[in-house]
Coordinates of C-alpha atoms in Angstrom, one line a residue:
M832 CA 0.1 0.1 0.1
T833 CA 1.4 3.5 -1.1
T834 CA 1.2 6.6 0.9
T835 CA 0.9 10.1 -0.3
T836 CA 3.0 12.9 1.1
P837 CA 1.3 16.0 1.6
P838 CA 2.5 19.1 -0.4
V839 CA 4.6 21.3 1.4
D840 CA 3.6 24.9 1.8
R841 CA 6.9 26.6 0.9
T842 CA 5.2 30.2 1.5
A843 CA 5.5 29.3 4.9
T844 CA 8.9 28.3 5.5
E845 CA 10.4 30.3 2.9
P846 CA 11.3 34.2 3.4
P847 CA 9.6 36.5 1.0
V848 CA 11.3 37.6 -2.0
T849 CA 12.1 41.3 -1.8
E850 CA 13.6 43.3 -4.9
S851 CA 17.1 44.2 -5.0
P852 CA 17.6 48.1 -4.0
A853 CA 19.8 48.9 -7.2
P854 CA 17.1 48.3 -9.8
F855 CA 14.6 50.3 -7.5
L856 CA 17.2 53.1 -7.3
A857 CA 18.0 53.3 -10.9
R858 CA 14.3 53.6 -11.6
V859 CA 13.4 56.6 -9.2
R860 CA 17.0 58.1 -9.8
V861 CA 15.9 60.4 -12.7
P862 CA 12.3 61.1 -11.8
G863 CA 13.9 62.1 -8.1
A864 CA 16.4 64.2 -9.7
F865 CA 13.9 65.9 -11.8
L866 CA 11.6 66.7 -8.8
L867 CA 14.5 68.0 -7.3
G868 CA 15.4 70.3 -9.5
A869 CA 11.7 71.6 -10.0
L870 CA 11.6 72.5 -6.2
L871 CA 15.0 74.3 -6.0
L872 CA 14.0 76.3 -9.2
L873 CA 10.1 76.8 -8.5
G874 CA 10.3 76.8 -4.9
V875 CA 13.6 77.4 -3.1
A876 CA 15.1 80.0 -5.5
P877 CA 12.2 82.7 -5.4
L878 CA 12.0 82.4 -1.7
A879 CA 15.9 82.5 -1.2
L880 CA 16.8 85.2 -3.7
S881 CA 16.2 88.7 -4.2
D882 CA 14.5 90.2 -7.3
F883 CA 18.0 91.3 -8.7
R884 CA 19.8 87.7 -8.0
L885 CA 16.5 85.9 -9.3
N886 CA 16.6 88.0 -12.6
L887 CA 20.3 87.1 -13.1
L888 CA 19.2 83.2 -12.7
A889 CA 16.5 83.9 -15.1
K890 CA 19.3 84.9 -17.4
Y891 CA 21.6 81.9 -16.6
L892 CA 18.5 79.6 -17.4
C893 CA 18.4 80.8 -20.9
Y894 CA 21.8 79.8 -21.3
A895 CA 21.0 76.5 -19.7
I896 CA 18.3 76.1 -22.2
V897 CA 20.7 76.3 -24.9
A898 CA 23.1 73.6 -23.3
V899 CA 20.3 71.2 -23.3
G900 CA 20.3 71.3 -27.3
V901 CA 24.1 71.4 -27.3
S902 CA 24.2 68.0 -24.8
L903 CA 21.9 66.8 -27.6
A904 CA 23.7 67.8 -30.5
W905 CA 27.5 67.4 -29.3
G906 CA 27.1 65.1 -26.5
R907 CA 25.0 62.6 -27.9
G908 CA 25.8 63.1 -31.7
G909 CA 29.2 64.2 -31.7
L910 CA 28.4 67.7 -33.4
L911 CA 30.5 70.5 -32.2
V912 CA 28.2 73.1 -32.6
L913 CA 30.2 76.4 -32.4
G914 CA 27.3 78.7 -33.8
Q915 CA 24.4 78.4 -31.8
G916 CA 24.5 82.2 -31.3
V917 CA 23.1 82.3 -34.4
F918 CA 19.9 80.4 -33.6
F919 CA 19.8 82.0 -30.0
G920 CA 19.7 85.7 -32.1
L921 CA 17.0 84.7 -34.6
G922 CA 14.7 83.8 -31.8
G923 CA 15.7 86.8 -29.7
Y924 CA 15.3 89.2 -32.7
A925 CA 11.7 87.7 -33.6
M926 CA 10.8 88.1 -29.9
A927 CA 12.4 91.7 -29.4
M928 CA 10.7 92.7 -33.0
H929 CA 7.2 92.0 -31.9
L930 CA 7.8 93.4 -28.3
K931 CA 9.2 96.6 -29.7
L932 CA 6.0 97.0 -31.9
A933 CA 4.0 96.3 -29.3
D934 CA 5.7 99.0 -27.0
A935 CA 5.3 101.4 -29.8
A936 CA 1.6 100.8 -30.4
V937 CA 0.9 101.6 -26.6
T938 CA 2.2 105.2 -27.3
G939 CA 0.3 105.7 -30.5
Q940 CA 3.0 105.3 -32.9
T941 CA 3.5 102.9 -35.7
L942 CA 7.4 102.7 -35.8
P943 CA 10.0 101.5 -33.0
D944 CA 11.7 104.6 -31.5
F945 CA 15.1 103.4 -33.1
M946 CA 13.5 103.7 -36.5
Q947 CA 12.4 106.8 -35.8
L948 CA 15.6 108.2 -34.3
Y949 CA 17.6 107.0 -37.5
G950 CA 14.9 108.1 -40.2
T951 CA 14.0 105.3 -42.0
G952 CA 10.7 106.7 -43.0
D953 CA 7.4 106.7 -42.3
A954 CA 6.5 103.1 -43.4
L955 CA 7.7 99.8 -41.4
P956 CA 9.9 97.4 -43.3
W957 CA 7.7 94.8 -45.1
W958 CA 9.8 92.0 -43.1
W959 CA 8.8 93.6 -39.8
E960 CA 5.1 93.5 -40.4
P961 CA 4.3 89.8 -39.9
F962 CA 5.6 90.3 -36.4
T963 CA 2.9 92.5 -35.4
N964 CA 1.0 89.2 -34.6
P965 CA 2.0 87.8 -31.5
A966 CA 1.0 84.3 -32.7
F967 CA 3.6 84.4 -35.9
A968 CA 6.1 86.1 -33.7
L969 CA 6.0 83.3 -31.2
A970 CA 6.2 80.8 -33.9
M971 CA 9.1 82.3 -35.4
T972 CA 11.2 82.2 -32.6
V973 CA 11.5 78.5 -32.9
L974 CA 10.4 77.9 -36.5
L975 CA 12.8 80.4 -38.0
P976 CA 16.0 79.1 -36.1
M977 CA 14.9 75.6 -37.1
A978 CA 14.6 76.3 -40.9
V979 CA 17.8 77.8 -40.9
A980 CA 19.5 74.8 -39.4
A981 CA 17.6 72.3 -41.6
L982 CA 18.9 74.4 -44.8
L983 CA 22.4 74.6 -43.7
G984 CA 22.3 71.1 -42.2
F985 CA 20.9 69.3 -45.3
F986 CA 23.8 70.6 -47.4
V987 CA 26.3 70.7 -44.7
F988 CA 25.5 66.6 -43.9
R989 CA 25.0 65.6 -47.4
R990 CA 28.2 66.9 -48.1
R991 CA 29.9 64.6 -45.2
V992 CA 31.5 67.7 -43.6
K993 CA 32.1 66.7 -40.0
G994 CA 34.6 67.5 -37.2
A995 CA 36.6 70.6 -37.2
Y996 CA 35.2 71.8 -40.7
F997 CA 31.7 71.6 -39.4
A998 CA 32.7 74.0 -36.2
I999 CA 34.5 76.3 -38.5
L1000 CA 31.6 76.6 -40.8
S1001 CA 29.3 77.0 -37.9
Q1002 CA 31.8 79.7 -36.4
A1003 CA 31.8 81.5 -39.7
L1004 CA 27.8 81.6 -39.6
A1005 CA 27.8 83.0 -36.5
A1006 CA 30.3 85.6 -37.3
A1007 CA 28.6 86.6 -40.8
F1008 CA 25.2 87.0 -38.9
A1009 CA 26.6 89.5 -36.2
I1010 CA 28.2 91.4 -38.9
W1011 CA 24.9 91.7 -40.8
L1012 CA 23.1 92.7 -37.9
V1013 CA 25.7 95.5 -37.1
G1014 CA 25.3 96.8 -40.8
Q1015 CA 21.6 96.9 -40.6
Q1016 CA 21.4 100.0 -38.2
A1017 CA 18.2 101.4 -39.4
T1018 CA 16.3 98.2 -39.3
T1019 CA 17.6 96.1 -36.5
G1020 CA 19.5 98.8 -34.3
G1021 CA 23.1 98.2 -35.3
T1022 CA 25.4 97.7 -32.8
N1023 CA 22.8 98.7 -29.8
G1024 CA 20.5 95.9 -30.9
L1025 CA 16.8 96.2 -30.1
T1026 CA 16.8 97.8 -26.2
D1027 CA 14.8 99.5 -23.8
I1028 CA 11.9 96.8 -24.0
Q1029 CA 9.0 97.8 -21.8
G1030 CA 6.4 95.2 -21.9
F1031 CA 5.8 91.3 -22.3
F1032 CA 2.0 90.8 -23.9
G1033 CA 0.8 93.2 -22.2
Y1034 CA 2.7 93.0 -18.8
D1035 CA 5.0 96.0 -17.6
L1036 CA 8.4 94.6 -17.2
G1037 CA 9.2 97.2 -14.8
D1038 CA 7.1 95.7 -12.4
P1039 CA 9.1 93.2 -10.1
V1040 CA 5.9 91.0 -9.8
N1041 CA 5.9 90.4 -13.6
Q1042 CA 9.8 90.0 -13.5
R1043 CA 9.2 86.9 -11.3
M1044 CA 6.5 85.5 -13.8
V1045 CA 9.1 85.9 -16.7
Y1046 CA 11.2 83.8 -14.2
F1047 CA 8.9 80.9 -13.6
V1048 CA 8.5 80.7 -17.4
V1049 CA 12.1 80.3 -18.1
A1050 CA 12.2 77.9 -15.3
A1051 CA 9.3 75.8 -16.4
V1052 CA 10.5 75.7 -20.0
L1053 CA 14.1 74.5 -18.9
L1054 CA 12.6 71.9 -17.1
L1055 CA 10.0 70.6 -19.6
L1056 CA 12.7 70.7 -22.4
M1057 CA 15.2 68.5 -20.3
A1058 CA 12.5 65.9 -19.7
A1059 CA 11.9 66.2 -23.6
A1060 CA 15.7 65.9 -24.3
R1061 CA 15.8 63.1 -21.7
Q1062 CA 13.2 60.9 -23.5
L1063 CA 15.1 61.6 -26.7
F1064 CA 18.4 60.1 -25.2
V1065 CA 16.8 56.9 -24.0
S1066 CA 14.6 56.4 -27.3
R1067 CA 15.7 54.4 -30.3
Y1068 CA 16.5 57.6 -32.1
G1069 CA 19.1 58.6 -29.2
E1070 CA 20.6 55.1 -29.4
L1071 CA 20.9 55.7 -33.2
L1072 CA 22.4 59.3 -32.7
V1073 CA 25.2 57.6 -30.4
A1074 CA 25.7 54.9 -33.1
V1075 CA 26.4 57.5 -35.7
R1076 CA 28.5 59.7 -33.5
D1077 CA 30.8 56.4 -32.7
S1078 CA 30.8 54.7 -36.0
E1079 CA 28.9 56.4 -38.9
E1080 CA 30.1 54.2 -41.5
R1081 CA 28.6 51.2 -39.6
V1082 CA 25.4 52.7 -39.4
R1083 CA 25.4 53.5 -42.8
F1084 CA 26.1 49.8 -43.7
L1085 CA 23.1 48.9 -41.5
G1086 CA 20.9 50.9 -44.0
Y1087 CA 20.3 54.2 -42.0
D1088 CA 21.2 57.6 -43.3
P1089 CA 23.7 59.1 -40.9
A1090 CA 22.8 62.8 -42.6
N1091 CA 19.1 62.7 -41.4
V1092 CA 20.2 61.3 -38.2
K1093 CA 22.4 64.3 -37.5
L1094 CA 20.3 66.7 -39.2
V1095 CA 17.4 66.0 -36.5
A1096 CA 19.5 66.3 -33.7
Y1097 CA 21.1 69.8 -35.2
V1098 CA 17.3 71.2 -36.0
V1099 CA 16.2 70.2 -32.5
A1100 CA 19.2 71.8 -30.8
A1101 CA 18.6 75.1 -33.1
G1102 CA 14.9 75.3 -31.9
M1103 CA 16.0 75.0 -28.3
A1104 CA 18.4 77.8 -28.8
G1105 CA 15.8 80.0 -30.7
L1106 CA 13.4 79.4 -27.6
A1107 CA 16.1 80.5 -25.2
G1108 CA 16.8 83.5 -27.0
A1109 CA 13.0 84.6 -27.2
L1110 CA 13.0 84.0 -23.2
F1111 CA 16.2 85.9 -22.9
V1112 CA 14.5 89.1 -24.5
P1113 CA 12.0 89.9 -21.5
A1114 CA 14.2 88.4 -18.8
V1115 CA 17.3 91.2 -19.8
G1116 CA 15.4 93.5 -22.0
I1117 CA 17.7 93.7 -24.6
I1118 CA 19.0 91.5 -27.7
S1119 CA 22.5 92.9 -29.6
P1120 CA 25.1 91.5 -31.9
A1121 CA 27.2 91.3 -29.2
L1122 CA 25.1 88.4 -27.4
I1123 CA 25.3 86.2 -30.7
G1124 CA 28.5 86.4 -32.0
I1125 CA 31.7 84.4 -32.2
V1126 CA 32.5 84.4 -28.5
P1127 CA 28.9 84.1 -26.9
S1128 CA 28.6 80.9 -29.3
I1129 CA 31.9 79.5 -27.9
G1130 CA 30.5 80.4 -24.3
F1131 CA 27.4 78.2 -24.9
V1132 CA 29.7 75.2 -25.8
I1133 CA 32.0 76.0 -23.0
G1134 CA 29.3 75.7 -20.4
A1135 CA 28.2 72.4 -21.5
A1136 CA 31.8 71.0 -21.7
V1137 CA 32.6 72.1 -18.1
G1138 CA 29.7 70.6 -16.6
G1139 CA 29.8 67.3 -18.9
R1140 CA 28.3 67.7 -22.1
A1141 CA 26.9 64.0 -22.2
S1142 CA 24.7 64.5 -19.0
L1143 CA 21.8 67.0 -19.3
T1144 CA 22.1 67.8 -15.8
G1145 CA 25.9 68.3 -15.8
A1146 CA 25.3 70.5 -19.0
V1147 CA 22.6 72.8 -17.3
L1148 CA 24.5 73.1 -14.2
G1149 CA 28.0 74.0 -16.2
A1150 CA 26.0 76.6 -18.3
V1151 CA 24.8 78.1 -15.2
A1152 CA 28.3 77.9 -13.2
V1153 CA 30.1 79.5 -16.3
A1154 CA 27.8 82.4 -16.9
W1155 CA 27.7 83.0 -13.1
T1156 CA 31.8 83.0 -13.2
Q1157 CA 31.6 85.4 -16.1
S1158 CA 29.4 88.0 -14.6
T1159 CA 31.5 87.9 -11.4
L1160 CA 35.0 87.8 -13.2
S1161 CA 34.6 89.8 -16.5
D1162 CA 33.7 93.1 -14.5
A1163 CA 36.9 92.8 -12.2
Y1164 CA 39.1 91.3 -15.1
P1165 CA 37.3 92.1 -18.7
A1166 CA 40.6 91.4 -20.5
A1167 CA 41.7 88.5 -18.7
W1168 CA 38.0 86.5 -18.7
T1169 CA 38.3 85.7 -22.3
Y1170 CA 41.5 83.7 -22.1
L1171 CA 40.3 82.1 -19.0
Q1172 CA 37.3 81.3 -20.9
G1173 CA 39.4 79.5 -23.7
L1174 CA 41.5 77.7 -21.0
L1175 CA 38.3 76.1 -19.5
F1176 CA 37.2 74.9 -22.9
V1177 CA 40.8 73.3 -23.5
V1178 CA 41.0 71.7 -19.9
A1179 CA 37.2 70.0 -20.3
V1180 CA 37.9 68.8 -23.8
G1181 CA 41.5 67.7 -23.4
F1182 CA 41.7 66.3 -19.8
L1183 CA 38.1 65.7 -18.7
P1184 CA 36.0 65.1 -21.6
G1185 CA 33.1 64.0 -19.6
G1186 CA 33.1 67.3 -17.8
L1187 CA 32.6 67.7 -14.1
A1188 CA 29.5 65.2 -14.1
S1189 CA 32.3 62.6 -14.6
L1190 CA 34.3 63.1 -11.8
V1191 CA 32.9 60.6 -9.6
T1192 CA 33.0 57.9 -12.3
V1193 CA 36.5 58.9 -12.9
V1194 CA 37.5 58.5 -9.3
R1195 CA 35.6 55.0 -8.9
R1196 CA 37.5 53.8 -11.8
K1197 CA 40.9 54.8 -10.4
R1198 CA 40.0 52.8 -7.2
R1199 CA 39.2 49.8 -8.9
T1200 CA 42.3 49.7 -11.3
P1201 CA 45.1 47.4 -9.7
I1202 CA 48.3 49.4 -9.1
T1203 CA 51.3 47.0 -11.0
T1204 CA 54.3 46.6 -9.0
P1205 CA 57.3 47.8 -11.2
G1206 CA 59.5 44.5 -12.2
T1207 CA 57.1 41.8 -11.0
G1208 CA 54.2 42.2 -13.5
G1209 CA 52.0 41.7 -10.3
T1210 CA 49.6 43.9 -8.5
A1211 CA 50.4 45.6 -5.2

């Protein structure tokens, strides 16, 4: 006669399976960092900073928005974009043109004040007229830089121009654009640019409350663009962009067109720079050729390089830190700051390619590397 053994209830004897803390921390790291950044920018900063310091931070955050695009194009795509000042300026001038026309309409004028001063006549230039429409002006702050980038990138990437040649071409474009603006004094304000902007879509920019509103808009746009860029980083397109950066010929062999992949990154980065320029105008109240030439374009890249171009958070913090350092040191050492700026770029690219964001990784790697004893071939 056989007997059967009753089944054993393993749930009563075995401990419950718990999830390892490492995957959990990996999942909550990015959302946690985003919420922390939102808390600092939207909660702590407005309470801790004076109106003057908050206005400065809004200016720095505009540079940080450009750095988000630089991180995408350069950090992920390997495109050394040294001409972002062009797209920053296109967005800034598109916004400033509308705001100057709105200021003139408040006083009953049809022409901005600088056109009356320089005697351009009684008629508004034809290419200024569409900017009386606020919807058109807002759209152009993003679409115009993206259109210019798409046109330039189409011809450049199709001809397989890359590396230093692409960087030089971008810089030449920034120089040409700044020179053109200076020469059009009657319609763009020349060297002075578009200054003394009083209102922002019906709000008086002289009111500190409205200035704080502008800061909140800039901070919110930065956070949203960082979230969107993060999704691009982890998407299939982001992986393809890294593949094009590391081995363009292999990607072409697999059936993808690297020119189109790089073009998308370049156009998106240009749109972000244009939006940053548009927000810079109400935050600072001015846009001029001095803010969009070769030196500012290099400054955008230096901020991302110092913080870490492959890291969104590193690029943003680096842009803010470099902008703050420039505001602090350029007044005390105006002649030496340009050399220091160049030195920062050389050090970041040559000795710490990952920027400050990679310091922890570098230190950990050195600690894990065994030290070889000379003459024995062993480790100490």
